[in-house]
Amino acid sequence: MTNPIHNFTARLPGIVYGGDYNPDQWTRETWLEDAALMRQAGVRLVSVGVFSWSSLEPADGQLEFGWLDEVMDILHEHGISVNLSTPNAAPPPWLATEHPEVLPTNREGRKIAIGSRAHFCPSSAVYRERSQKIARALAERYGNHPALAMWHIGNEYHTQCFCDQCGARFRDWLLDRHGSLEVLNEHWGTTFWSQRYSDWSQVDLPKPVMGNVNPARELDFKRFSSELLLDCFREERDIMRAITPEIPVLTNFMRFFPGADYTRWAAEEDAVALDIYPNPADAESHITAAFNYDLMRSLKGGQPWLMMEQASSAVSQWPLNLVKKPGRMRLGSFQAIAHGADAVMFFQWRASRYGQEKFHSAMLPHSGTDTRTWQEVVDLGQELTQLEEIAGTTAEAAVAIVWDWENWWAMEGVAHPTKLSYVDIVTRHFTPLWRRNIATDVITLDADMSGYRLIVIPNSYVLSEAQAEQLSAYVRSGGHVLISFFSGVVDEHDRVIPGGYPGGLLSLIGGRVREFSPLPSDERVRVEMRGSETDAGLWQDDLVTDGATVLATYTDGYLEGEAAILRHELGDGVVTYLGTQLSETGMDRMLDTVLADAQVAAVLETPAGVEAVERHGPEGSYLFLLNHGQHSAEITVPPGAAELLSGRVAVVAGDTLTLEPAAVAVLKRDRQPVADSRA
Ligand code: GAL
């Protein structure tokens, strides 16, 4: 449990506004100008020093804190708090030159050179010792500084390494996980292709091999790599906590990042922070953003989280970096708040003059204050001050969707019936819920499910016995689940669960799968559901029933006449099993049944493209209406609500609110119960 004093909102009430600040790229004169402009923009928090190691310690042991002392003081004098970073994400050139073992090695065995960032081996004792030393020095020097609000450890931890130091740690980790070499052989199925190990010295990292890698070893390596980085985070966190027990400690996560199991990471930090760059070229990027926001909120059980980085306009890391059109940055910011963020921050405050990201947008662009971006940044800062009462409130969902890193790693493993993308599959399950304005939490199958009426389980290929048991108990006691194909197939060691497919779910779905049957990408099959036809692709389970009723049937292809969807009443609950990948309309039609069964309702019905999300607090509920579309939309708003952004009292019964494209409304109304179709 997080200590409540570690909740960042306790130190920074209201909605926090700010961004990354890199003063070591600028002169003192600019710092003063920056601080004055930050005030003008409503900036309250800046992340400082994320990549400052070589400015803070230009040579081994030579600490130069003078410039940071001054920056901290200037910021404080201007009422701006600091999210002070430990600089481990970019070790200075001297460290790598004097101690080459701090550099990482890639899978092919090539040593990575300096000249960019994240060039460290997380197993290197020298790297750890030096990064901890400077972290400690920062904590000792600034722990009592009045500007200090939180610690930002490293940056977007993502390094993977295949050096001998990591090999040794991998063996230690494996011994710890499996207990003995004999058990490891069993869990990894090493009798296949004569991989049986007779001594620990033979066990190595998954370096390039002649054919396919052993999937169980690969899966363990991914677990290990996430844990190894987490160790680095934990060690620095503990230093900061020991010196400044009252200051929250966190790091920043990335959107859909496969390299770290954030479920495990979130448990180790005081608040969750996300960096997110929805691509303006992708007309649906706000939907995947919504999913990531729900995930961030759920990682710490609904606790407010920080949007730690976003772009004020274009990024610079893609081949084509489109600007955000007028109002879209504001819209995206309010979307994050709607999904539980209590901080809106940017990379970065002032656009850099040089380096890899000189054309990345910033709060203060190269062209200065006479720009659309600056105006939008200042306007948003102003507006956020009107939303103070929303900080600390949270979402309440009757539906949870399952997202699990271990499953992600395993289900995209080698030599499966077809290539599956977990992100794509989960998004296809999330999107129709999002389009209906169904509030959704994001959980793993280990989480407490008792508060939800419906659990949506997209392709949970890995299923442990404990998870299967929990799921079964949940359904029997009245829960509803929707499970899609290629679920419950293997145990946590990627070994097929015996007894036929889906071994882990046989007692749940009221049927079984005789054979997996993937479809070529250009082939569709027809599916009949409740008297009308839709289509499906990618995959077909050859399903037979055993207690379930058939909700949909194939009407062509070699499985013509066979079941595509099963509905199984079990105890007081219902399991719906989807054996294919339905079209959008098909998915929608199936959800009509599933949501009605589970008695789950939308927060509000809105025209296409308009998102409705609600946060709830002791003083009331806050309904966010966000027009992501390109046309103005008319929305019938609930009675008795006041619009917070304009101050306009919006509502009498049946009143209509018009939202222009990219516009946002926040309606305050009496505290609402979780959306329920019985209500
Ligand atoms: C983030 C990173 C920042 C900056 C930004 C550019 O992933 O943390 O340092 O590189 O991307 O969009």
XYZ file of C-alpha atoms in Angstrom, residues 81-360:
280
model
C 7.941 23.026 -7.756
C 10.504 20.542 -8.982
C 10.226 16.888 -9.914
C 13.943 16.283 -9.554
C 15.369 13.487 -11.633
C 18.200 11.110 -10.964
C 20.249 11.168 -14.175
C 20.874 7.450 -14.698
C 19.207 7.359 -18.162
C 22.251 8.900 -19.852
C 25.608 8.008 -18.301
C 28.353 10.525 -19.159
C 31.081 9.666 -21.681
C 33.795 9.459 -19.001
C 31.988 6.615 -17.244
C 31.787 4.488 -20.385
C 35.338 5.276 -21.413
C 36.882 4.526 -18.042
C 34.636 1.511 -17.378
C 33.532 -0.024 -20.700
C 31.613 -2.727 -18.806
C 28.878 -0.175 -18.081
C 27.843 -0.274 -21.751
C 25.154 -2.741 -22.854
C 25.571 -5.532 -25.394
C 22.839 -6.266 -27.912
C 21.483 -9.727 -28.750
C 23.994 -10.140 -31.571
C 26.822 -9.525 -29.110
C 27.697 -6.028 -30.288
C 28.636 -3.506 -27.647
C 26.488 -0.372 -27.812
C 28.471 2.856 -28.010
C 27.951 6.241 -26.381
C 26.425 9.152 -28.278
C 22.756 8.693 -27.494
C 21.046 7.619 -24.253
C 19.992 4.524 -22.279
C 23.447 3.090 -22.980
C 23.910 1.179 -19.764
C 24.086 -2.426 -18.699
C 21.615 -2.813 -15.828
C 23.783 -5.549 -14.305
C 26.973 -3.515 -14.236
C 28.112 -3.035 -10.644
C 30.042 0.084 -11.675
C 27.012 1.601 -13.401
C 24.791 0.893 -10.431
C 27.294 2.173 -7.929
C 27.891 5.419 -9.846
C 24.236 6.102 -10.589
C 23.346 5.499 -6.961
C 26.168 7.736 -5.814
C 24.881 10.698 -7.775
C 21.291 9.928 -6.766
C 22.355 10.006 -3.128
C 24.260 13.258 -3.646
C 21.126 14.828 -5.162
C 18.953 13.598 -2.294
C 21.377 14.918 0.305
C 21.767 18.281 -1.367
C 18.153 18.972 -2.355
C 16.162 16.805 0.057
C 15.247 19.879 2.119
C 14.943 22.310 -0.728
C 11.506 23.926 -0.601
C 11.026 23.517 -4.368
C 11.405 19.737 -4.233
C 8.047 17.979 -4.787
C 8.942 14.496 -6.020
C 11.747 12.285 -7.284
C 11.831 11.116 -10.883
C 14.069 8.056 -11.097
C 15.772 7.591 -14.481
C 13.725 7.881 -17.638
C 11.551 5.369 -19.436
C 13.608 2.344 -18.339
C 13.944 0.169 -21.434
C 17.484 -1.153 -21.849
C 18.034 -4.853 -22.562
C 21.472 -6.364 -22.368
C 23.080 -9.681 -23.375
C 26.522 -9.374 -21.761
C 28.215 -11.913 -19.485
C 27.321 -9.929 -16.356
C 23.658 -10.214 -17.357
C 24.158 -13.911 -18.146
C 25.370 -14.522 -14.581
C 22.449 -12.601 -13.116
C 20.038 -14.478 -15.379
C 21.264 -17.796 -13.951
C 20.837 -16.511 -10.380
C 17.347 -15.312 -11.207
C 16.450 -18.652 -12.811
C 17.706 -20.588 -9.806
C 15.551 -18.424 -7.619
C 12.503 -18.858 -9.849
C 12.733 -22.568 -10.604
C 14.581 -23.857 -7.548
C 16.876 -26.304 -9.326
C 18.319 -27.160 -12.709
C 16.107 -30.212 -12.873
C 12.956 -28.145 -12.470
C 14.236 -25.590 -14.962
C 14.686 -28.414 -17.506
C 11.140 -29.507 -16.855
C 9.652 -26.008 -17.067
C 11.549 -25.164 -20.237
C 10.759 -28.500 -21.880
C 14.404 -29.052 -22.699
C 13.984 -32.626 -23.889
C 12.632 -31.003 -27.065
C 15.515 -30.701 -29.594
C 18.006 -32.068 -27.063
C 18.368 -28.912 -25.005
C 18.678 -30.661 -21.644
C 21.135 -28.815 -19.354
C 23.415 -30.855 -17.120
C 25.168 -27.912 -15.480
C 24.174 -24.301 -14.718
C 27.187 -23.048 -16.684
C 25.416 -24.194 -19.878
C 22.384 -22.004 -19.233
C 22.673 -18.696 -21.043
C 20.735 -15.693 -22.274
C 18.709 -16.254 -25.442
C 21.429 -15.225 -27.881
C 20.947 -15.816 -31.626
C 20.391 -19.500 -32.450
C 20.182 -21.519 -35.683
C 16.435 -22.037 -35.648
C 13.671 -20.779 -33.393
C 14.425 -19.854 -29.798
C 13.027 -21.920 -26.948
C 9.825 -19.986 -26.114
C 9.984 -20.739 -22.382
C 13.539 -19.389 -22.152
C 12.532 -16.307 -24.124
C 9.565 -15.739 -21.806
C 11.750 -16.042 -18.723
C 14.288 -13.669 -20.258
C 11.584 -11.057 -20.718
C 10.475 -11.493 -17.117
C 14.089 -11.287 -16.000
C 14.855 -8.153 -18.046
C 11.879 -6.323 -16.556
C 12.897 -7.389 -13.038
C 16.524 -6.419 -13.597
C 15.572 -2.872 -14.543
C 13.123 -2.799 -11.657
C 16.006 -3.682 -9.330
C 17.888 -0.632 -10.578
C 14.817 1.531 -9.964
C 14.247 0.026 -6.517
C 17.810 0.600 -5.366
C 17.643 4.299 -6.209
C 14.138 4.602 -4.797
C 15.325 3.173 -1.496
C 18.140 5.709 -1.303
C 15.711 8.578 -1.882
C 13.178 7.174 0.586
C 15.833 6.767 3.267
C 16.947 10.390 2.934
C 13.574 12.017 2.194
C 10.860 9.664 3.482
C 8.104 12.181 2.785
C 8.869 12.798 -0.901
C 7.037 10.640 -3.501
C 9.230 8.590 -5.819
C 8.278 7.514 -9.331
C 9.520 6.898 -12.830
C 7.843 7.470 -16.172
C 6.151 4.713 -18.183
C 5.641 4.428 -21.916
C 2.550 3.616 -23.912
C 2.199 -0.100 -24.817
C 5.780 -0.782 -23.807
C 6.672 -4.485 -23.934
C 10.006 -4.275 -22.069
C 8.731 -3.816 -18.500
C 5.801 -5.344 -16.676
C 4.275 -2.132 -15.354
C 1.851 -4.060 -13.160
C 4.845 -5.082 -11.072
C 6.576 -1.725 -11.419
C 3.582 0.334 -10.297
C 3.500 -1.549 -7.017
C 7.012 -0.264 -6.295
C 6.397 3.431 -6.827
C 4.329 6.112 -5.165
C 2.442 7.246 -8.242
C 2.109 6.200 -11.849
C 3.322 8.530 -14.612
C 2.855 8.091 -18.350
C 4.604 9.582 -21.385
C 2.308 9.501 -24.365
C 2.527 10.770 -27.914
C -0.682 9.952 -29.809
C 0.059 10.306 -33.514
C -2.000 13.106 -35.120
C -1.761 11.141 -38.383
C -3.750 8.286 -36.834
C -7.465 9.146 -36.713
C -8.026 6.627 -33.900
C -4.990 7.342 -31.711
C -7.275 8.843 -29.062
C -8.835 5.395 -28.577
C -5.547 3.677 -27.796
C -4.689 6.710 -25.661
C -7.913 6.128 -23.689
C -6.887 2.525 -23.131
C -3.448 3.555 -21.888
C -5.012 6.111 -19.542
C -7.401 3.521 -18.124
C -4.435 1.212 -17.658
C -2.436 3.882 -15.824
C -5.363 4.669 -13.547
C -5.917 1.002 -12.811
C -2.270 0.158 -12.102
C -2.583 1.740 -8.681
C -6.204 0.924 -8.024
C -7.682 4.196 -9.241
C -5.163 6.535 -7.646
C -4.638 9.733 -9.691
C -1.726 9.476 -12.100
C 0.451 11.931 -13.974
C 0.551 12.552 -17.680
C 4.262 13.152 -17.362
C 5.072 13.862 -20.988
C 3.069 14.743 -24.058
C 3.864 16.964 -27.032
C 2.426 20.443 -27.323
C 2.352 19.830 -31.078
C 4.620 17.684 -33.313
C 7.216 15.175 -32.113
C 10.478 14.651 -34.020
C 11.152 10.920 -33.797
C 8.969 9.650 -36.626
C 9.508 9.877 -40.400
C 6.554 12.301 -40.611
C 5.739 14.436 -37.582
C 2.374 16.132 -37.996
C 1.420 19.112 -35.849
C -1.540 18.931 -33.522
C -4.315 20.964 -35.108
C -5.907 23.828 -33.123
C -7.581 22.590 -29.961
C -6.314 19.005 -30.233
C -3.594 19.358 -27.577
C -6.220 20.744 -25.202
C -8.613 17.944 -26.097
C -5.947 15.280 -25.463
C -5.048 16.883 -22.146
C -8.657 16.881 -20.959
C -8.997 13.303 -22.130
C -6.154 12.272 -19.820
C -7.774 14.161 -16.932
C -11.128 12.540 -17.707
C -9.442 9.142 -17.333
C -7.969 10.032 -13.951
C -4.810 12.096 -14.557
C -4.175 14.854 -12.025
C -1.183 16.239 -13.913
C -0.738 17.430 -17.482
C 2.896 17.830 -18.429
C 4.954 18.093 -21.573
C 8.232 17.143 -23.076
C 9.529 19.799 -22.891
C 9.313 23.351 -21.561
C 11.607 25.133 -24.038
C 12.501 23.734 -27.474
C 16.173 22.726 -27.649
C 18.474 24.530 -30.076
C 20.489 21.428 -30.850
C 20.648 17.691 -30.512
C 18.474 14.765 -31.546
C 15.180 16.462 -30.659
C 15.674 20.057 -31.786
C 12.525 19.961 -33.930
C 10.352 18.443 -31.205
